[in-house]
XYZ file of C-alpha atoms in Angstrom:
610
model
C 123.449 206.123 278.300
C 125.658 206.378 275.194
C 128.030 209.365 275.238
C 128.931 211.491 272.237
C 132.187 209.664 271.426
C 130.461 206.295 271.401
C 127.637 207.667 269.244
C 130.018 208.978 266.560
C 132.006 205.736 266.611
C 128.772 203.800 266.134
C 127.640 206.062 263.287
C 130.935 205.517 261.470
C 130.503 201.757 261.741
C 126.909 201.877 260.479
C 127.774 204.288 257.676
C 130.668 202.135 256.470
C 128.478 199.026 256.431
C 125.725 200.910 254.590
C 128.043 202.197 251.895
C 129.508 198.743 251.414
C 126.000 197.424 250.746
C 125.675 195.415 253.970
C 123.606 197.655 256.293
C 123.459 196.732 259.961
C 120.413 198.932 260.667
C 117.619 200.542 258.641
C 117.971 203.942 256.958
C 115.410 205.377 259.374
C 117.304 204.135 262.419
C 120.591 205.551 261.073
C 118.892 208.899 260.452
C 117.602 208.878 264.023
C 121.101 208.319 265.413
C 122.505 211.095 263.227
C 119.884 213.494 264.488
C 120.562 212.513 268.094
C 124.130 213.642 267.449
C 122.887 216.824 265.754
C 120.666 217.584 268.717
C 123.526 217.057 271.138
C 126.286 218.744 269.117
C 124.983 220.739 266.111
C 128.503 221.753 265.070
C 130.116 218.315 265.335
C 132.601 217.657 262.444
C 130.863 214.373 261.583
C 127.743 216.326 260.548
C 129.687 218.776 258.358
C 132.081 216.344 256.711
C 131.565 214.913 253.235
C 130.144 211.478 254.050
C 132.737 208.896 253.027
C 131.865 206.172 250.536
C 134.149 203.195 251.062
C 134.195 199.973 249.068
C 136.278 197.005 250.144
C 139.317 196.167 248.052
C 139.153 199.219 245.789
C 142.176 201.353 244.912
C 142.210 204.799 246.505
C 142.653 207.692 244.062
C 142.905 211.442 244.571
C 140.317 213.565 242.798
C 141.735 216.224 240.456
C 138.908 218.409 241.816
C 137.051 218.157 245.109
C 133.714 216.310 245.099
C 131.616 218.096 247.702
C 128.301 217.400 249.416
C 125.227 219.605 249.025
C 123.772 222.037 251.545
C 120.242 221.007 252.558
C 117.002 222.946 252.957
C 113.738 221.653 254.382
C 111.323 224.554 253.917
C 110.290 227.137 251.347
C 111.597 229.893 253.598
C 115.073 228.337 253.464
C 114.842 228.143 249.673
C 113.735 231.783 249.591
C 116.734 232.843 251.695
C 119.060 230.882 249.405
C 117.623 232.518 246.266
C 117.977 235.952 247.896
C 121.586 235.146 248.754
C 122.300 234.132 245.143
C 120.805 237.386 243.819
C 122.792 239.422 246.345
C 126.059 237.724 245.369
C 125.242 238.077 241.664
C 124.580 241.814 242.044
C 128.091 242.251 243.426
C 129.542 241.236 240.046
C 126.889 242.930 237.915
C 124.969 239.774 236.993
C 121.202 240.390 237.078
C 119.516 238.062 234.582
C 119.745 234.826 236.583
C 118.494 231.417 235.512
C 117.823 228.622 238.000
C 117.637 224.879 237.407
C 115.803 222.183 239.405
C 116.350 218.427 239.041
C 116.197 215.153 240.935
C 118.731 214.265 243.601
C 119.386 210.579 242.958
C 119.880 208.093 245.789
C 122.809 206.038 244.519
C 126.601 205.866 244.640
C 128.045 209.079 243.259
C 130.968 209.057 240.867
C 132.812 211.018 238.225
C 135.132 210.128 235.351
C 138.291 212.237 235.215
C 141.753 211.582 233.785
C 140.525 208.209 232.519
C 139.614 206.913 236.003
C 136.031 206.523 237.202
C 135.977 207.048 240.955
C 133.470 207.303 243.793
C 133.128 210.510 245.785
C 134.828 208.952 248.820
C 135.549 211.695 251.357
C 135.578 214.417 248.708
C 139.383 214.442 248.403
C 140.018 210.756 247.765
C 137.688 208.298 246.074
C 137.957 204.690 244.980
C 138.540 203.429 241.471
C 135.409 201.645 240.228
C 136.277 201.677 236.526
C 135.516 197.925 236.464
C 131.810 198.783 236.798
C 131.417 198.805 233.007
C 132.870 195.305 232.669
C 130.367 194.120 235.277
C 127.503 195.435 233.167
C 126.691 198.935 234.421
C 125.123 200.941 231.598
C 126.295 204.564 231.234
C 123.378 206.918 230.555
C 124.509 210.252 229.162
C 128.118 209.140 228.615
C 131.115 209.053 230.938
C 132.471 212.506 230.186
C 129.470 214.582 231.298
C 130.533 215.205 234.864
C 129.084 214.013 238.164
C 126.497 211.267 238.262
C 125.126 208.373 240.303
C 125.115 204.621 239.831
C 121.497 203.581 240.428
C 118.983 200.824 239.659
C 115.909 201.378 237.523
C 113.047 201.976 239.963
C 110.493 199.709 238.258
C 112.979 196.837 237.961
C 113.834 197.069 241.644
C 110.216 197.210 242.793
C 109.166 194.312 240.521
C 112.155 192.031 241.039
C 114.259 192.907 244.089
C 112.159 194.762 246.682
C 111.125 191.537 248.415
C 114.793 190.531 248.907
C 116.622 193.866 249.322
C 115.949 196.792 251.675
C 117.075 199.582 249.375
C 118.381 199.828 245.785
C 121.418 201.772 246.927
C 122.566 198.832 249.010
C 122.414 196.608 245.942
C 124.550 199.074 243.973
C 127.156 199.450 246.725
C 127.352 195.679 247.131
C 127.849 195.220 243.403
C 130.632 197.824 243.189
C 132.552 196.411 246.147
C 132.163 192.701 245.379
C 134.387 190.401 243.362
C 131.743 187.650 243.366
C 128.259 188.904 242.492
C 125.182 187.449 244.183
C 122.053 186.388 242.335
C 120.174 189.650 242.917
C 122.973 191.794 241.525
C 123.490 189.457 238.563
C 119.810 189.647 237.641
C 119.852 193.458 237.693
C 123.034 193.664 235.619
C 121.837 191.044 233.122
C 118.621 193.007 232.620
C 120.607 196.208 231.996
C 118.858 197.843 234.957
C 121.974 199.208 236.712
C 122.839 202.612 235.250
C 125.368 205.349 235.662
C 123.214 208.457 235.230
C 124.894 211.838 234.850
C 123.034 214.776 236.340
C 123.514 216.541 233.017
C 121.297 213.904 231.372
C 118.385 214.220 233.830
C 115.181 216.106 233.159
C 115.527 219.596 234.580
C 113.159 222.519 235.054
C 114.641 225.955 234.280
C 113.325 229.408 235.027
C 113.540 232.505 237.201
C 114.036 232.335 240.963
C 110.620 233.847 241.657
C 108.950 231.175 239.510
C 110.847 228.418 241.289
C 109.791 229.682 244.711
C 106.151 230.279 243.730
C 105.708 226.863 242.120
C 108.172 224.697 244.032
C 105.689 221.940 244.925
C 104.422 221.616 241.347
C 107.967 221.686 239.968
C 109.094 218.963 242.382
C 106.116 216.790 241.515
C 106.868 217.230 237.810
C 110.495 216.187 238.357
C 109.423 213.165 240.411
C 107.120 212.014 237.602
C 109.942 212.303 235.061
C 112.513 210.401 237.145
C 112.993 206.651 236.622
C 115.117 206.153 239.735
C 114.780 206.390 243.503
C 115.302 209.942 244.699
C 116.763 211.576 247.792
C 115.167 214.994 247.291
C 115.753 217.713 244.702
C 118.708 219.853 243.670
C 118.340 223.560 242.872
C 121.209 225.583 241.413
C 121.918 228.828 239.624
C 123.189 228.218 236.083
C 125.186 231.425 235.431
C 128.862 230.438 235.288
C 130.116 233.786 236.575
C 127.811 233.623 239.595
C 128.937 230.061 240.376
C 132.540 231.148 240.248
C 131.895 234.158 242.463
C 129.916 232.242 245.098
C 132.424 229.399 245.265
C 132.252 226.728 247.948
C 132.865 225.875 251.568
C 134.888 222.807 252.520
C 131.556 220.932 252.626
C 129.319 222.226 249.811
C 128.963 224.580 246.826
C 127.216 227.809 247.764
C 125.482 228.125 244.376
C 123.585 224.864 244.858
C 121.152 223.530 247.445
C 119.283 220.267 248.062
C 115.619 220.518 248.954
C 113.923 217.873 251.067
C 110.234 218.433 251.613
C 108.822 218.423 255.125
C 107.837 215.152 256.683
C 105.260 214.269 259.297
C 104.546 215.984 262.594
C 103.651 214.408 265.920
C 102.667 215.414 269.461
C 104.670 214.023 272.370
C 105.481 214.488 276.034
C 108.902 215.601 277.264
C 110.577 213.162 279.667
C 113.764 215.082 280.420
C 116.335 217.573 279.150
C 119.950 216.370 279.158
C 123.046 218.475 278.547
C 126.178 217.696 276.520
C 129.458 219.556 275.972
C 130.880 220.404 272.540
C 134.479 221.022 271.412
C 134.218 224.783 271.817
C 132.696 224.505 275.299
C 129.062 225.067 274.332
C 126.723 223.122 276.590
C 123.693 222.191 274.497
C 120.320 220.715 275.522
C 118.863 217.486 274.154
C 115.152 216.917 274.787
C 114.264 213.316 275.576
C 110.676 212.480 274.618
C 108.304 209.565 274.833
C 109.144 207.399 271.780
C 107.063 208.316 268.739
C 107.133 206.929 265.186
C 107.637 209.668 262.608
C 108.179 209.043 258.875
C 109.078 205.432 259.587
C 111.599 206.133 262.383
C 111.213 205.917 266.143
C 112.173 209.319 267.562
C 113.407 209.541 271.143
C 115.359 212.807 271.121
C 115.028 216.224 269.491
C 117.181 219.336 269.549
C 116.402 222.435 271.553
C 119.373 224.347 270.063
C 120.514 226.218 273.180
C 119.772 226.958 276.832
C 117.992 230.196 275.910
C 115.353 228.249 274.017
C 114.773 225.957 276.998
C 114.134 228.910 279.305
C 112.110 230.993 276.851
C 109.717 228.201 275.914
C 109.785 226.453 279.311
C 110.872 223.081 278.000
C 111.156 220.455 280.710
C 109.579 217.271 282.085
C 105.803 216.998 281.471
C 105.806 219.665 278.764
C 103.956 218.732 275.555
C 105.535 219.629 272.242
C 104.876 219.190 268.545
C 107.841 217.842 266.594
C 108.473 217.609 262.888
C 110.781 215.356 260.932
C 111.820 217.696 258.128
C 112.724 216.028 254.876
C 112.122 212.726 256.664
C 115.448 213.241 258.432
C 115.791 215.928 261.091
C 113.490 215.818 264.128
C 113.046 219.228 265.721
C 110.566 221.136 267.848
C 107.798 222.758 265.810
C 105.684 224.178 268.646
C 105.238 224.179 272.432
C 101.717 223.049 273.307
C 102.021 222.875 277.089
C 104.864 224.449 279.037
C 106.657 222.688 281.884
C 105.980 223.918 285.402
C 109.609 223.368 286.407
C 112.478 224.332 284.104
C 116.135 224.119 285.047
C 119.431 224.733 283.294
C 122.784 223.568 284.684
C 125.028 225.892 286.634
C 128.022 223.560 286.334
C 129.472 221.668 283.391
C 127.981 218.143 283.245
C 131.463 216.718 282.551
C 134.057 218.696 284.543
C 131.658 220.351 287.052
C 133.211 223.808 286.530
C 130.853 226.805 286.754
C 129.191 227.745 283.452
C 128.827 231.238 282.002
C 126.336 232.715 279.553
C 127.239 233.879 276.046
C 124.080 235.213 274.425
C 121.677 232.233 274.519
C 124.402 229.644 275.035
C 125.847 228.179 278.202
C 129.639 227.909 277.982
C 132.128 225.771 279.859
C 135.247 227.964 280.020
C 137.447 225.178 281.400
C 139.778 224.411 278.472
C 140.885 221.319 280.372
C 137.369 219.842 280.383
C 137.670 216.198 279.327
C 134.887 216.453 276.726
C 136.497 219.468 275.069
C 139.972 217.918 275.160
C 138.826 214.667 273.558
C 136.894 216.432 270.807
C 139.777 218.839 270.111
C 142.161 215.924 269.590
C 139.612 214.034 267.497
C 139.110 217.168 265.371
C 142.877 217.339 264.775
C 143.219 213.832 263.359
C 139.930 214.001 261.463
C 140.915 217.260 259.743
C 144.419 216.063 258.845
C 142.831 212.965 257.360
C 146.138 211.236 256.619
C 146.342 208.590 259.375
C 144.072 206.016 260.998
C 143.953 204.457 264.472
C 143.179 207.628 266.455
C 139.452 207.025 266.777
C 137.188 208.225 269.610
C 137.826 205.196 271.844
C 141.610 205.401 271.498
C 141.564 209.153 272.182
C 139.313 208.680 275.219
C 141.777 206.135 276.599
C 144.797 208.386 275.981
C 143.141 211.396 277.630
C 142.121 209.192 280.529
C 145.812 208.450 281.053
C 146.544 212.145 281.517
C 147.572 213.315 278.023
C 145.456 216.392 277.278
C 147.159 218.199 274.394
C 147.918 217.520 270.749
C 151.631 218.101 271.306
C 151.453 215.729 274.267
C 150.239 212.930 272.006
C 153.152 213.517 269.609
C 155.564 213.055 272.521
C 154.330 209.473 272.958
C 156.134 206.426 271.615
C 155.226 202.785 271.162
C 156.277 201.931 274.732
C 154.095 204.717 276.127
C 151.016 203.340 274.379
C 151.738 199.878 275.775
C 151.893 201.351 279.301
C 148.471 202.941 278.692
C 146.986 199.510 278.122
C 147.000 199.264 274.323
C 148.047 195.942 272.818
C 151.498 195.579 271.174
C 150.073 195.658 267.657
C 147.846 198.670 268.256
C 150.672 200.484 270.058
C 152.889 200.022 267.020
C 150.106 201.228 264.712
C 149.488 204.337 266.837
C 153.188 205.211 266.857
C 153.486 204.706 263.087
C 150.327 206.764 262.512
C 151.903 209.737 264.309
C 154.975 209.455 262.093
C 152.784 209.244 259.000
C 150.970 212.497 259.856
C 154.326 214.304 260.007
C 155.942 212.776 256.908
C 152.952 212.704 254.517
C 152.589 215.939 252.575
C 149.606 217.973 253.704
C 148.261 221.383 252.747
C 149.187 224.134 255.219
C 145.557 225.317 255.367
C 144.431 221.842 256.435
C 147.165 221.817 259.095
C 145.971 225.209 260.369
C 142.280 224.249 260.338
C 143.055 221.114 262.358
C 143.845 223.203 265.446
C 140.165 224.145 265.664
C 140.514 227.927 265.908
C 137.012 229.281 266.475
C 135.519 230.871 263.298
C 138.411 229.541 261.172
C 137.264 226.627 259.019
C 139.107 225.045 256.118
C 137.986 227.543 253.489
C 138.943 230.592 255.548
C 142.225 228.950 256.601
C 143.129 228.632 252.944
C 142.112 232.214 252.272
C 144.088 233.666 255.176
C 147.204 231.672 254.220
C 147.059 233.247 250.778
C 148.083 236.457 252.569
C 150.259 235.300 255.491
C 152.490 232.303 256.044
C 151.788 230.182 259.107
C 154.730 231.526 261.070
C 153.779 235.171 260.463
C 150.087 234.467 261.106
C 150.698 233.936 264.813
C 151.398 237.667 265.231
C 148.677 238.978 262.886
C 146.169 241.438 264.354
C 142.402 241.406 263.988
C 142.657 244.530 261.836
C 145.007 242.842 259.388
C 142.686 239.841 259.087
C 139.670 242.082 258.516
C 141.405 243.660 255.510
C 141.148 240.306 253.721
C 137.992 240.096 251.612
C 135.290 238.050 253.326
C 136.393 238.486 256.953
C 134.032 240.497 259.177
C 135.083 242.459 262.247
C 133.689 240.006 264.793
C 135.134 236.876 263.171
C 138.494 238.620 262.630
C 138.715 239.388 266.342
C 137.750 235.830 267.228
C 140.329 234.348 264.853
C 143.118 236.662 266.034
C 142.354 235.815 269.659
C 142.243 232.091 268.899
C 145.546 232.173 267.023
C 147.209 234.058 269.862
C 146.055 231.546 272.481
C 147.124 228.597 270.322
C 150.430 230.124 269.222
C 152.563 228.018 271.627
C 150.910 224.807 270.427
C 151.170 225.724 266.740
C 154.835 226.664 267.193
C 155.606 223.334 268.873
C 153.813 221.396 266.128
C 155.657 223.276 263.377
C 158.919 222.385 265.111
C 158.092 218.681 264.652
C 158.738 219.104 260.930
C 155.383 218.441 259.305
C 155.657 218.184 255.514
C 153.547 221.163 254.482
C 152.460 222.179 251.008
C 152.489 225.954 251.242
C 149.669 228.137 249.943
C 150.204 231.043 247.533
C 151.742 234.043 249.254
C 152.732 231.810 252.173
C 154.953 229.801 249.850
C 156.551 232.985 248.547
C 157.128 234.331 252.077
C 158.936 231.111 252.966
C 161.065 231.272 249.834
C 159.727 227.941 248.646
C 158.834 229.038 245.120
C 160.707 231.171 242.566
C 159.333 234.617 241.789
C 157.277 234.861 238.611
C 155.109 237.369 236.759
C 152.183 236.700 239.134
C 153.984 236.226 242.470
C 152.265 238.366 245.091
C 149.588 239.450 242.592
C 145.850 238.922 243.022
C 144.291 237.005 240.124
C 140.672 236.295 239.234
C 139.852 233.577 236.669
C 136.578 233.869 234.787
C 134.831 232.269 231.833
C 135.263 228.816 230.298
C 138.918 227.782 230.271
C 140.583 225.281 227.951
C 141.677 223.305 231.003
C 140.390 222.692 234.503
C 139.947 226.059 236.243
C 140.590 224.675 239.720
C 143.904 223.218 238.515
C 144.836 226.622 237.082
C 143.988 228.321 240.378
C 146.070 225.825 242.374
C 148.976 226.269 239.978
C 148.779 230.051 240.414
C 148.774 229.721 244.206
C 151.885 227.545 244.092
C 153.614 230.255 242.051
C 152.940 232.822 244.761
C 149.716 234.363 243.465
C 146.621 235.217 245.508
C 143.501 233.848 243.802
C 140.286 235.804 244.298
C 136.689 234.926 243.445
C 135.509 238.375 242.329
C 137.014 241.551 240.907
C 137.794 244.233 243.492
C 140.092 247.221 243.745
C 142.819 244.865 245.006
C 142.685 242.627 241.907
C 145.755 242.873 239.631
C 144.776 240.557 236.749
C 141.464 239.302 235.360
C 142.211 236.185 233.283
C 139.412 235.592 230.787
C 138.387 232.368 229.074
C 135.418 232.079 226.735
C 131.916 233.499 227.352
C 132.864 236.257 229.790
C 130.185 238.852 230.444
C 130.892 242.421 229.295
C 129.839 243.752 232.710
C 132.677 241.992 234.506
C 135.260 243.203 232.000
C 133.931 246.775 232.215
C 134.102 246.666 236.004
C 137.702 245.429 235.858
C 138.722 248.158 233.444
C 137.007 250.810 235.560
C 138.995 249.633 238.595
C 142.248 249.625 236.680
C 142.560 245.852 236.651
C 144.648 244.413 233.803
C 142.437 242.169 231.636
C 144.240 239.368 229.781
C 143.160 236.268 227.888
C 143.900 232.724 228.994
C 146.350 232.450 226.092
C 148.205 235.587 227.217
C 148.252 234.278 230.800
C 149.877 231.023 229.697
C 152.392 232.927 227.573
C 153.386 235.039 230.567
C 153.817 231.886 232.664
C 155.957 230.272 229.982
C 158.178 233.339 229.669
């Protein structure tokens, strides 16, 4: 049976081939493998990362702004909760008259033109330069300066001319973008002017109130589908108010003010064969329900998620049980209902990997053995994946290293080329592994990414960046839960968890800092370390609002480098509200009431210059 490391390694291979336009398996089969991973490890980094788009031979470029994925919803109740969340966030900044937009989510290769370079999304941070697409014959619809879009093929052209030779139009597009020599199929599409770059700003979009969207979502989606000339991958809903977008912000994976909706797929009845258990990075032991194979929305489903051990016991899921499953949005297979309970239900008492005794934490079974091989391997994999600045340390290499007795991140950095050779790696790979370790230390990396790579529970990339706006890394190791909770957005429970995690990892973090990683310091952290000169905004909390003359994210990053703390909404701790064009009077009134200094973008730039 394939273990989790092998499954992720396989998914990466299939995903790379798919995005290069040479798929090794069908879309349905890939989706099934992804959902097997989701069932086994719902929090695995592969599921939460921006899916990379790689094209052979293309120059890698860094995006001036992140290109994120989109959070997904598969039911009206999820859409309702999202709309409620938007209204709640909007009320916090005095915005009440909200307008929502709905449009097609295109199934192509995403790209954006900035600073004169047209690049793919890539991994969100780095994309690939595909500016030669226009010379090949791609037709820009809506212009090149209208933001994010997708390179797609006209649906009718594909169905009439290419569907008998090609599995999916996206594969044709990816093959065209990555190829120097174009095959006959691609040439015919380009010659006919059927390959387009379509900006989302140019698509037909429904607009209205949130209540109207929720009440008429099926009709709205059908209307959008009728208006769309390209293959779709669902629908995108977003709030249009600029102030609300700014306030809600984003995670490291998606924008909170936007959501993708994929309508429910088919359901099926099936018998349970077995329940198997797998261990995640944080020690959670999660159940995977193996079922008699059933075809659902074009894919053969063999496994579904049961979320946690509590669900297995409550609903008596085990061999010979009969369940109803649903493939939501034609992607995620999950249990919809229990039709017949199992007569015998068991949950493990010992970890399936290290055999240590398990303990209960709410509905979850936890392996508390930090030395458990599964946890160690995933912790190390999480480190290199989050740093994202070196190759070679894939799941198989990490499994081999751990098998040779190295069980810590700092232990890996103590290895040299000769050590890797002794472990059984070839001379070439040993050299590459050694050079990759050096590269991670000498390549400049953001301090928040460095912190997030340690895998502190409840401390993702976004919160790592936020917390380092208040404390430098070195000081953070002694910060209390109470101090963390004082930072906007940190609750009591998560603050305690983070403080505890930092304390337990302090020796490791200290050792890694001593290796001399080249860190780009964040805001107040840079000031604490004396890395930036004091300025008019050093140590001050700034909030940017309205339409700026330049890129707002660039302005925020510049402010952080000068020692400022950048907030998303006006609070009593805000020092300056920097206003561009079209700022609502409510926000300005709130700032003035709280004693916040309100200045224009022009005044802000004058103060920086002086």
